[in-house]
Amino acid sequence: MAVPKKRTGKSAQAKRRANWKGTVPATTTCKNCGSVVLTHTVCPECGTYKGKVVSIKGQTAPVEAKEEVKESKKAAKKAEAEVKEETKAEDVKEETAEEKPKRTRKKKAETAEKTEGEDKE
């Protein structure tokens, strides 16, 4: 088996790999909906291929049903946001009610005087 006598340098390696270029994938427009699609693939928007319905998405669902689903999702999100705001307000009220008294530090001189006074007695 052949073994190289010397290691390939970085510049030689880079020159050799200079022609390794990425290519842009070929795209077309869907004949049914007009969206951009990779060639030779089913349209992800409408589910057609070469003008024929191929996937479940291609089966037309009532537009009204889709709008109702969107509206119900929006209502659910609003309800969740309101619940979160209420819980935050309750947390703030509890924190203000449970405020701890401030702790003050005693100076070293005061503590030293007290300990000396106790020792004398």
Tab-separated table of C-alpha atoms in Angstrom:
chain	number	residue	atom	x	y	z
A	1	MET	CA	0.000	0.000	0.000
A	2	ALA	CA	1.299	3.443	-0.868
A	3	VAL	CA	2.314	5.691	1.986
A	4	PRO	CA	3.009	9.384	1.376
A	5	LYS	CA	6.589	10.461	2.121
A	6	LYS	CA	5.540	13.937	3.271
A	7	ARG	CA	2.459	15.498	4.742
A	8	THR	CA	0.281	17.581	2.386
A	9	GLY	CA	0.502	21.266	3.282
A	10	LYS	CA	-2.494	23.465	4.026
A	11	SER	CA	-2.143	25.585	0.896
A	12	ALA	CA	-1.893	22.546	-1.411
A	13	GLN	CA	-4.914	21.018	0.267
A	14	ALA	CA	-6.865	24.291	-0.078
A	15	LYS	CA	-5.946	24.597	-3.771
A	16	ARG	CA	-7.190	21.099	-4.426
A	17	ARG	CA	-10.468	21.725	-2.596
A	18	ALA	CA	-11.054	25.119	-4.237
A	19	ASN	CA	-13.362	23.515	-6.788
A	20	TRP	CA	-15.639	21.939	-4.193
A	21	LYS	CA	-18.530	24.346	-4.455
A	22	GLY	CA	-22.061	24.085	-3.188
A	23	THR	CA	-24.764	24.325	-5.809
A	24	VAL	CA	-28.118	26.032	-5.530
A	25	PRO	CA	-30.936	23.468	-5.719
A	26	ALA	CA	-33.157	23.675	-8.778
A	27	THR	CA	-36.574	25.145	-8.018
A	28	THR	CA	-39.763	25.698	-9.975
A	29	THR	CA	-43.153	27.213	-9.290
A	30	CYS	CA	-46.151	25.058	-8.511
A	31	LYS	CA	-48.722	25.034	-11.318
A	32	ASN	CA	-51.576	24.813	-8.833
A	33	CYS	CA	-50.746	27.355	-6.107
A	34	GLY	CA	-47.713	29.236	-7.476
A	35	SER	CA	-45.385	28.610	-4.527
A	36	VAL	CA	-41.678	27.861	-4.981
A	37	VAL	CA	-41.009	24.093	-4.981
A	38	LEU	CA	-37.943	21.895	-5.449
A	39	THR	CA	-38.013	20.131	-8.796
A	40	HIS	CA	-39.397	16.581	-8.917
A	41	THR	CA	-41.058	16.889	-5.496
A	42	VAL	CA	-44.605	17.224	-4.191
A	43	CYS	CA	-45.684	20.790	-3.407
A	44	PRO	CA	-45.668	21.231	0.394
A	45	GLU	CA	-48.367	23.916	0.180
A	46	CYS	CA	-51.091	22.245	-1.874
A	47	GLY	CA	-49.943	18.604	-2.139
A	48	THR	CA	-49.881	18.331	-5.945
A	49	TYR	CA	-47.287	16.895	-8.321
A	50	LYS	CA	-47.402	17.567	-12.066
A	51	GLY	CA	-50.936	18.924	-11.722
A	52	LYS	CA	-52.299	15.861	-9.893
A	53	VAL	CA	-53.358	15.677	-6.245
A	54	VAL	CA	-50.945	13.326	-4.506
A	55	SER	CA	-50.967	13.965	-0.758
A	56	ILE	CA	-53.583	14.536	1.922
A	57	LYS	CA	-52.909	18.276	1.822
A	58	GLY	CA	-54.197	18.273	-1.734
A	59	GLN	CA	-57.649	17.202	-0.635
A	60	THR	CA	-59.558	20.430	-0.273
A	61	ALA	CA	-60.802	21.058	3.242
A	62	PRO	CA	-63.490	23.657	3.871
A	63	VAL	CA	-61.946	27.098	4.277
A	64	GLU	CA	-64.416	27.977	7.027
A	65	ALA	CA	-63.187	25.115	9.199
A	66	LYS	CA	-59.587	26.335	8.907
A	67	GLU	CA	-60.591	29.863	9.945
A	68	GLU	CA	-62.491	28.523	12.962
A	69	VAL	CA	-59.455	26.544	14.083
A	70	LYS	CA	-57.250	29.634	13.799
A	71	GLU	CA	-59.720	31.721	15.799
A	72	SER	CA	-60.005	29.074	18.523
A	73	LYS	CA	-56.190	28.904	18.805
A	74	LYS	CA	-55.991	32.688	19.148
A	75	ALA	CA	-58.666	32.653	21.862
A	76	ALA	CA	-56.788	29.929	23.746
A	77	LYS	CA	-53.541	31.908	23.606
A	78	LYS	CA	-55.294	35.032	24.924
A	79	ALA	CA	-56.799	33.041	27.788
A	80	GLU	CA	-53.384	31.641	28.711
A	81	ALA	CA	-51.873	35.135	28.659
A	82	GLU	CA	-54.608	36.439	30.983
A	83	VAL	CA	-54.055	33.572	33.425
A	84	LYS	CA	-50.306	34.272	33.472
A	85	GLU	CA	-50.904	37.978	34.155
A	86	GLU	CA	-53.266	37.154	37.038
A	87	THR	CA	-50.754	34.807	38.639
A	88	LYS	CA	-48.012	37.419	38.312
A	89	ALA	CA	-50.235	40.014	39.997
A	90	GLU	CA	-50.974	37.596	42.859
A	91	ASP	CA	-47.271	36.844	43.293
A	92	VAL	CA	-46.482	40.561	43.531
A	93	LYS	CA	-49.179	41.058	46.176
A	94	GLU	CA	-47.830	38.149	48.242
A	95	GLU	CA	-44.269	39.473	48.045
A	96	THR	CA	-45.281	42.925	49.275
A	97	ALA	CA	-47.254	41.406	52.168
A	98	GLU	CA	-44.322	39.232	53.247
A	99	GLU	CA	-41.628	41.903	53.321
A	100	LYS	CA	-38.993	41.166	55.922
A	101	PRO	CA	-37.744	43.871	58.281
A	102	LYS	CA	-34.395	45.285	57.319
A	103	ARG	CA	-31.427	43.836	59.098
A	104	THR	CA	-28.946	46.311	60.444
A	105	ARG	CA	-25.329	45.544	61.045
A	106	LYS	CA	-23.841	46.413	64.346
A	107	LYS	CA	-20.558	48.186	64.337
A	108	LYS	CA	-17.571	46.286	65.622
A	109	ALA	CA	-16.946	48.905	68.307
A	110	GLU	CA	-20.455	48.532	69.768
A	111	THR	CA	-20.200	44.740	69.951
A	112	ALA	CA	-16.746	44.990	71.499
A	113	GLU	CA	-18.010	47.394	74.200
A	114	LYS	CA	-20.875	45.064	75.063
A	115	THR	CA	-18.598	42.044	75.371
A	116	GLU	CA	-16.151	44.012	77.559
A	117	GLY	CA	-18.982	45.175	79.810
A	118	GLU	CA	-20.160	41.596	80.247
A	119	ASP	CA	-16.642	40.407	81.064
A	120	LYS	CA	-16.245	43.038	83.844
A	121	GLU	CA	-19.374	41.893	85.631
